């Protein structure tokens, strides 16, 4: 598979705190991409593909749910006119139903699917490529109530990927693979906000999904000179 | 080539500010590995080889020259009893001759080689594996006075690698490769302390040199589930 | 059952971060009891039993395992000569095996029991009353690896309670009761450090275990004047 | 008496610094309820009645007098549409007459009663239940000038409670009960802003007044498992 | 009466927080006299008696009781060799019996008198003049428990003044005079730490007691030039 | 002479940094009067005349010249409707001609007199009493260029005092009196911003000018009880 | 050559971070001139020509390119009506093409010349004298890509100097002179933001270009008195 | 006259706050020379004499008097083995007699001369060159008490210069020259700690005294290229 991100293209990442990670405002760029998977994707692209100039933008905002994306979709997505758009949303839509069950305003899975579809329908005609990343809960027990609920939202993302011809990134699956070997506590405390290794797992899942060639050129570096 | 770092082994990194990068004291471990190439190596190992538990330690100190390593070699290297030792030293030995030419106490290349050899001779019998990384100057013009001087020190490292049966990591070469495509200003201002991409270049050079298989398992992540 | 804590008695609490909660040093007292269950116990005692002057001390230290208690048992427990001693220890003994599996120095359940018994044997003759509180993991799924491991340590505490004639406080059970109604996310993110409600659950379990009469006098307050 | 606060109801607390206690803005909720009696009421409700989901809101503001409540009654009370409203106001109305006697704008007891009645008349038809808490001065000598004045304001609150069919909470009486056993200095310095024990006294008075069953379930916790 | 403090004399003030008020360490002098009555005494002396150079020292320490003075009497009083010594101690000796009744180590009035006498007996032969200031409680009701207790300690100070030929400053009486006109709340919240007016009351009482001529020279200032 | 400031009167002080001294905004009152002569005047009035309730306001602003007073005369003087108005202005009008001679916008003595007169003409009919304080330079050598210039501005103030029936306070004269005994360095470094003693000199000059009886009641305090 | 800056003239400096150096806002003046060459020029003028009062203004802003100057030319240059205008701009116009090659909005040398000419044409008729300073790159190798590019922009400045009858200051040449003796690392890390010596080099180049007589009066200072 | 400071020589500056100016500890060097005349001397030397590598050290300490120099003469002067030693001391010896006349420990001019001579006698044999700078008071009126006293101390420095074959720098004279044209307020507030221009005046006086050629090379910079 060829690497889908081409020279001189712009890739915009948006979503919640996993995407945000302390990025600069109004738009995260260069040193202002934050400390999460977006920054790692940027560095890995530059390291393995120095000849391709790919511009990364970040408009994730901590705590966002799909309803928050809607209110800023124009300013933080469409107006920036990216070639590629990558979205990861849904973790807070689920989490609020568990840590703030008393709050009346909750985003059910039906409302999530409806709003998410509306946003994508609006954006798809204006971009060259779309990447949809599943939300996740770093818990290997699929019967855990919050994991089970999160899987319903991930299923929505899988369906929308097909519907909108998107590259699908199964971040939940990437974490499950890791959890077969090590406990969730080695990645984070709250099963949501991972350490650097957790963000590397997401970055790797993203890059592999867009056809990143991890093997290129690495031999040269050792033997040249 | 097989990946040389084995399950349950400990790898100790030491050196100057490039290694330090804000690591915890007295010994950097887990979340205290700093923000540089050492932390990236740790995350990449955990991501690609979750089934191998490899313990990373960091005792780099900003501003160190080989003379500073000597004074703390017992406490910060030998006493920690690592399986693998990775050293990157020499940038400040050269830099002080340029930014502080008036300081009387300078480390000439002869003194550098002599002291470095003494340290390695002391450590080699006590460790399973050794990695020596060249110092570097992120300047592609080999006639630049500081680059030319730095190359002399890198040559010492290459010789010592052969002499002590070490894995040799040519970080200067890795940066040169990158500089064929992009200007030094895209990595850093002072040609010494790089941004995250520069640290990723170092991490990749290190891992490729120890036989890291970048291609393993990445397909599974996409198709499983 | 009569309330066991008598007028003019001193009660010393020790343990890990759950007990510590920002208490003052060297010994937490009055306004320096921290923000956790110890402070709530103190306030509830003063509110419901104003005529009994009971002095509360706190020497918990965040991150402590039973091995850390041992090194400070003389200074932080015995020298303070309390009438009552209350201990909650073990959470970090288990947690370190999950979030830092690579660290070589772990406290197995056997080592935990042995060291804990030694400490209690030393203290028991010098105090009037002893309270042992179980460690806990705020996860209702008993098959979760960390919960299962924590239960082993709680079983040790139950055995030691019998052995040393202690009041036994089953904090895990108190949390399980709560989790039958609400999700773990309503108490905390990491399933260990709870919010104020979680500390109130611990405080209530402690007080009920020592015979606190929740019903006393409350009617008077409403009808007097 | 049955506990009056029912499942899924919202209870709004408003008032002065005793209610505020560092709550979040614009509306205190969950972790943003502050450090005072409101937060303790919230934790005690969740601990003793985990099966009843009761939502607590806090809009107290430090330094407020009844005249300040008037200016924000719409935004901070009515618009939030609580099922229950609990008000504690009056301490500053009295205090300003003592610490700032020179300030021309004072709230006499007549003005206090008039304005308070107007606010309650406006709110009563829109809420299911009302709780009125007396202001207080933590001084047992009823001849003390500020205590004597405060009692006049408390009498107003008692009358308004009858008039508006409110649950009446006599916080002054609760403190007097405590002061029969311990000096005012054990609760606070200025006889107004108490420590955690003082807030627990208020919380207990509030809960007892709304029919809280302190005895429920506490035995189970000890014997189960 | 002539002003007792003579040209080129040194006056040392010591005591608790009322004397301390943020003075410099190890010895408060000039701009480091703190913000309390000591600084006001210094400024009033310089303003009304510019031709007399009088050196003021301050070694008060917040929270001190007479037992604390004892441990530092050598270093903070005798070694500084003042011409005049002024002491105000006792407020905390009483206060701790009210706000920390549970603390076992209390200073009864008998212990207070005994220790205070011992200190004065040691100092009297080495100084030219002695000033003893009563402790106080800014509460006009003499039946208030803490005021009543404080009066017992003030009586000790009056007796010691006679015994050691000291200038006696009745600060309690000065505050009572003020409280006949204004409420205690106009001076402070906790009835102990007054605002600037309260410190001015103490400064005036001190100066009047040592024969300060408030009327001198003030007319000149208006008519000269 | 009787004390001119009567019970329940309001006295407003305005001017530059000597008046400001860190006062609260928008209007300094009670604890917000700053740390300068205004606060000392307030404390001395309350101490010597506790039966007269006199309200002090402060609207001084650091760096102000008479031109700055003009722009805020309505808001910071007239709208506050004081019984007495006290003004000290002119130091910066002179100082800017020395430390910033290059700045084109300077206030000559003619412009100073003209503007000052206009402000007073506007205020005089609306207040009961007026106090005018001279600017000053704490330098005893009348030939010093800045002192000589300052004296010209003080002469304007003297003339305006007569013209507007004001109490005249000659602060320069009060400082000169002090400087006959001690060097300027004992009051301040820049000969403008004095320490607490310098502010006490100003406060005393002000109070003596309005008929303050320094001798009243002071004997009572010593003999009562 | 006579010194061109005359008594009572105003000189305005504007440009990027080299000019800014932490100057005050909205306009840097006196102590607010920043820490760079502008402040040194000001101090050297006052030291060597104390009898000429020359007013220096600074409106440099870090990061500015010629496009940023355009948007504030009216407010930050023309409205301040200086006698002399000194401009140094262009470093960031070049740098952004190297450190942010991916940003679409770049200032080519043609655009630079066009905009710069437009600004000068607008300003020239309103000022008495104009000084144009070249941008620079502290790298002696003229083949370095960023140095080569910077030289193109310097050439534009030389042409514009002739065109607009400006004093031409060749800062690049001044640095080259220095670099013949010492390495670039002795002045700065990033080859753009120099230390105090680098700013002194710029200040000296500026002053020498406007006819500053470094030799005047210096002998007198030694022999007088 | 030839410039006396030669290539590869070390010059050590010591003294009080005028020399200190925020220098680094334990020894100020390079970027740690502080913000005063020492740093300006360093920058001017590097700018005008780039081919002479002259190493500047700074061990000034704020508030020092000659008695303080004595206690650290070994560590802060002799042990550093400079080629040249430059001392400016005496300002605080005089100032303390004015701002702290009450402090018993004062340094009279006789004691000053005696101690200063002793220090110089100890240092002279170990150094190649000595520079003595007078203390100063930025006040042109020689009858001002502090100026008159300072002149006595300056006379001592002049005598010692002859006695120890030192280069004599008359800083008081350099300031007097400036004060003939501008007021003291344009340099500083307290007549001791000047702004950057004042430090430039000192630096110029120092350099001119050691034979600095201000005219060298400056033409080249303009015409080259």
mmCIF file of C-alpha atoms in Angstrom, chain A residues 71-223:
data_model
loop_
_atom_site.group_PDB
_atom_site.id
_atom_site.type_symbol
_atom_site.label_atom_id
_atom_site.label_comp_id
_atom_site.label_asym_id
_atom_site.label_seq_id
_atom_site.Cartn_x
_atom_site.Cartn_y
_atom_site.Cartn_z
ATOM 1 C CA UNK A 71 -20.621 24.382 17.468
ATOM 2 C CA UNK A 72 -17.088 24.959 16.158
ATOM 3 C CA UNK A 73 -17.071 22.817 13.010
ATOM 4 C CA UNK A 74 -17.066 25.822 10.697
ATOM 5 C CA UNK A 75 -14.243 27.722 12.393
ATOM 6 C CA UNK A 76 -12.065 24.818 13.530
ATOM 7 C CA UNK A 77 -12.471 22.434 10.574
ATOM 8 C CA UNK A 78 -14.009 23.748 7.384
ATOM 9 C CA UNK A 79 -12.438 27.211 7.369
ATOM 10 C CA UNK A 80 -8.945 25.714 7.692
ATOM 11 C CA UNK A 81 -9.421 23.888 4.360
ATOM 12 C CA UNK A 82 -7.279 20.806 5.068
ATOM 13 C CA UNK A 83 -6.534 18.149 2.449
ATOM 14 C CA UNK A 84 -7.058 15.453 5.076
ATOM 15 C CA UNK A 85 -9.295 15.494 8.115
ATOM 16 C CA UNK A 86 -8.804 13.094 11.051
ATOM 17 C CA UNK A 87 -11.388 12.927 13.843
ATOM 18 C CA UNK A 88 -11.407 11.091 17.174
ATOM 19 C CA UNK A 89 -14.503 11.876 19.246
ATOM 20 C CA UNK A 90 -16.822 10.015 21.613
ATOM 21 C CA UNK A 91 -14.871 9.262 24.796
ATOM 22 C CA UNK A 92 -16.470 12.117 26.722
ATOM 23 C CA UNK A 93 -19.879 11.386 25.250
ATOM 24 C CA UNK A 94 -19.674 8.071 27.078
ATOM 25 C CA UNK A 95 -17.689 9.143 30.154
ATOM 26 C CA UNK A 96 -20.146 11.845 31.209
ATOM 27 C CA UNK A 97 -22.823 9.143 31.479
ATOM 28 C CA UNK A 98 -20.670 7.488 34.135
ATOM 29 C CA UNK A 99 -18.944 10.227 36.107
ATOM 30 C CA UNK A 100 -21.790 12.750 35.889
ATOM 31 C CA UNK A 101 -24.870 10.609 35.580
ATOM 32 C CA UNK A 102 -26.878 13.346 37.284
ATOM 33 C CA UNK A 103 -26.267 15.884 34.544
ATOM 34 C CA UNK A 104 -29.402 16.020 32.449
ATOM 35 C CA UNK A 105 -27.705 16.741 29.134
ATOM 36 C CA UNK A 106 -26.268 13.407 27.891
ATOM 37 C CA UNK A 107 -25.317 12.282 24.382
ATOM 38 C CA UNK A 108 -26.926 8.910 23.713
ATOM 39 C CA UNK A 109 -25.498 6.654 21.019
ATOM 40 C CA UNK A 110 -28.340 7.565 18.700
ATOM 41 C CA UNK A 111 -27.748 11.279 19.127
ATOM 42 C CA UNK A 112 -24.019 10.660 18.693
ATOM 43 C CA UNK A 113 -24.496 8.865 15.382
ATOM 44 C CA UNK A 114 -26.916 11.441 14.061
ATOM 45 C CA UNK A 115 -24.763 14.456 14.894
ATOM 46 C CA UNK A 116 -21.513 12.813 13.784
ATOM 47 C CA UNK A 117 -23.076 11.862 10.435
ATOM 48 C CA UNK A 118 -24.304 15.399 9.911
ATOM 49 C CA UNK A 119 -20.829 16.829 10.518
ATOM 50 C CA UNK A 120 -19.169 14.367 8.158
ATOM 51 C CA UNK A 121 -21.732 14.958 5.447
ATOM 52 C CA UNK A 122 -20.914 18.605 5.626
ATOM 53 C CA UNK A 123 -17.132 18.119 5.536
ATOM 54 C CA UNK A 124 -16.662 15.221 3.107
ATOM 55 C CA UNK A 125 -17.156 17.148 -0.140
ATOM 56 C CA UNK A 126 -14.563 19.713 0.855
ATOM 57 C CA UNK A 127 -11.645 17.390 1.695
ATOM 58 C CA UNK A 128 -9.481 14.931 -0.227
ATOM 59 C CA UNK A 129 -9.234 12.313 2.504
ATOM 60 C CA UNK A 130 -10.908 11.420 5.779
ATOM 61 C CA UNK A 131 -9.648 9.401 8.749
ATOM 62 C CA UNK A 132 -11.999 8.262 11.508
ATOM 63 C CA UNK A 133 -10.515 6.981 14.750
ATOM 64 C CA UNK A 134 -12.608 5.063 17.273
ATOM 65 C CA UNK A 135 -12.978 6.284 20.831
ATOM 66 C CA UNK A 136 -11.592 3.778 23.354
ATOM 67 C CA UNK A 137 -11.529 2.694 27.001
ATOM 68 C CA UNK A 138 -8.251 1.113 28.101
ATOM 69 C CA UNK A 139 -9.953 -1.858 29.798
ATOM 70 C CA UNK A 140 -9.649 -5.329 28.366
ATOM 71 C CA UNK A 141 -12.807 -6.652 30.046
ATOM 72 C CA UNK A 142 -15.502 -6.130 27.418
ATOM 73 C CA UNK A 143 -18.219 -6.602 30.057
ATOM 74 C CA UNK A 144 -17.094 -3.572 32.018
ATOM 75 C CA UNK A 145 -20.050 -1.163 31.741
ATOM 76 C CA UNK A 146 -18.048 1.759 30.375
ATOM 77 C CA UNK A 147 -16.110 -0.458 27.930
ATOM 78 C CA UNK A 148 -19.333 -2.024 26.695
ATOM 79 C CA UNK A 149 -20.876 1.371 26.160
ATOM 80 C CA UNK A 150 -17.727 2.658 24.428
ATOM 81 C CA UNK A 151 -17.829 -0.296 22.017
ATOM 82 C CA UNK A 152 -21.295 0.814 20.885
ATOM 83 C CA UNK A 153 -19.857 4.214 19.977
ATOM 84 C CA UNK A 154 -16.908 2.595 18.206
ATOM 85 C CA UNK A 155 -19.343 0.555 16.147
ATOM 86 C CA UNK A 156 -20.908 3.803 15.008
ATOM 87 C CA UNK A 157 -17.496 5.053 13.907
ATOM 88 C CA UNK A 158 -16.877 1.843 11.926
ATOM 89 C CA UNK A 159 -20.190 2.242 10.118
ATOM 90 C CA UNK A 160 -19.544 5.909 9.375
ATOM 91 C CA UNK A 161 -16.124 5.021 7.976
ATOM 92 C CA UNK A 162 -17.661 2.810 5.390
ATOM 93 C CA UNK A 163 -20.420 5.266 4.662
ATOM 94 C CA UNK A 164 -18.029 8.182 4.086
ATOM 95 C CA UNK A 165 -15.163 6.273 2.448
ATOM 96 C CA UNK A 166 -12.809 7.014 5.349
ATOM 97 C CA UNK A 167 -9.613 5.360 6.508
ATOM 98 C CA UNK A 168 -10.693 3.532 9.648
ATOM 99 C CA UNK A 169 -8.341 3.493 12.689
ATOM 100 C CA UNK A 170 -9.342 1.057 15.398
ATOM 101 C CA UNK A 171 -7.575 2.570 18.420
ATOM 102 C CA UNK A 172 -9.531 0.316 20.796
ATOM 103 C CA UNK A 173 -8.155 -2.701 18.998
ATOM 104 C CA UNK A 174 -4.611 -1.318 19.190
ATOM 105 C CA UNK A 175 -4.938 -0.919 22.955
ATOM 106 C CA UNK A 176 -6.479 -4.373 23.354
ATOM 107 C CA UNK A 177 -3.457 -5.838 21.603
ATOM 108 C CA UNK A 178 -1.185 -4.114 24.112
ATOM 109 C CA UNK A 179 -3.378 -5.147 27.081
ATOM 110 C CA UNK A 180 -2.888 -8.788 26.165
ATOM 111 C CA UNK A 181 0.698 -8.310 27.421
ATOM 112 C CA UNK A 182 0.625 -5.603 30.057
ATOM 113 C CA UNK A 183 -1.891 -4.218 32.582
ATOM 114 C CA UNK A 184 -3.891 -1.059 31.950
ATOM 115 C CA UNK A 185 -2.111 0.549 34.930
ATOM 116 C CA UNK A 186 1.127 0.600 32.903
ATOM 117 C CA UNK A 187 -0.505 3.080 30.479
ATOM 118 C CA UNK A 188 -2.559 5.329 32.732
ATOM 119 C CA UNK A 189 -4.627 5.660 35.866
ATOM 120 C CA UNK A 190 -8.063 6.603 34.573
ATOM 121 C CA UNK A 191 -8.125 4.240 31.565
ATOM 122 C CA UNK A 192 -8.583 7.259 29.275
ATOM 123 C CA UNK A 193 -5.589 9.620 29.322
ATOM 124 C CA UNK A 194 -2.548 7.509 28.489
ATOM 125 C CA UNK A 195 1.146 8.270 28.937
ATOM 126 C CA UNK A 196 3.567 8.645 26.038
ATOM 127 C CA UNK A 197 3.475 4.942 25.231
ATOM 128 C CA UNK A 198 -0.296 5.073 24.892
ATOM 129 C CA UNK A 199 -0.031 7.996 22.506
ATOM 130 C CA UNK A 200 2.642 6.124 20.541
ATOM 131 C CA UNK A 201 0.205 3.211 20.198
ATOM 132 C CA UNK A 202 -2.379 5.592 18.736
ATOM 133 C CA UNK A 203 0.177 7.271 16.450
ATOM 134 C CA UNK A 204 1.354 3.906 15.154
ATOM 135 C CA UNK A 205 -2.226 2.770 14.516
ATOM 136 C CA UNK A 206 -2.936 5.970 12.607
ATOM 137 C CA UNK A 207 0.209 5.811 10.478
ATOM 138 C CA UNK A 208 -0.108 2.112 9.667
ATOM 139 C CA UNK A 209 -3.673 2.759 8.573
ATOM 140 C CA UNK A 210 -2.611 5.434 6.073
ATOM 141 C CA UNK A 211 0.052 3.206 4.547
ATOM 142 C CA UNK A 212 3.165 4.442 6.380
ATOM 143 C CA UNK A 213 6.206 2.374 5.390
ATOM 144 C CA UNK A 214 8.051 1.776 8.656
ATOM 145 C CA UNK A 215 10.845 -0.075 6.896
ATOM 146 C CA UNK A 216 11.989 2.532 4.409
ATOM 147 C CA UNK A 217 15.485 3.956 4.492
ATOM 148 C CA UNK A 218 16.259 2.742 7.964
ATOM 149 C CA UNK A 219 19.126 0.547 6.713
ATOM 150 C CA UNK A 220 20.839 3.403 4.924
ATOM 151 C CA UNK A 221 21.234 5.354 8.106
ATOM 152 C CA UNK A 222 23.331 2.608 9.580
ATOM 153 C CA UNK A 223 25.656 1.887 6.701
#
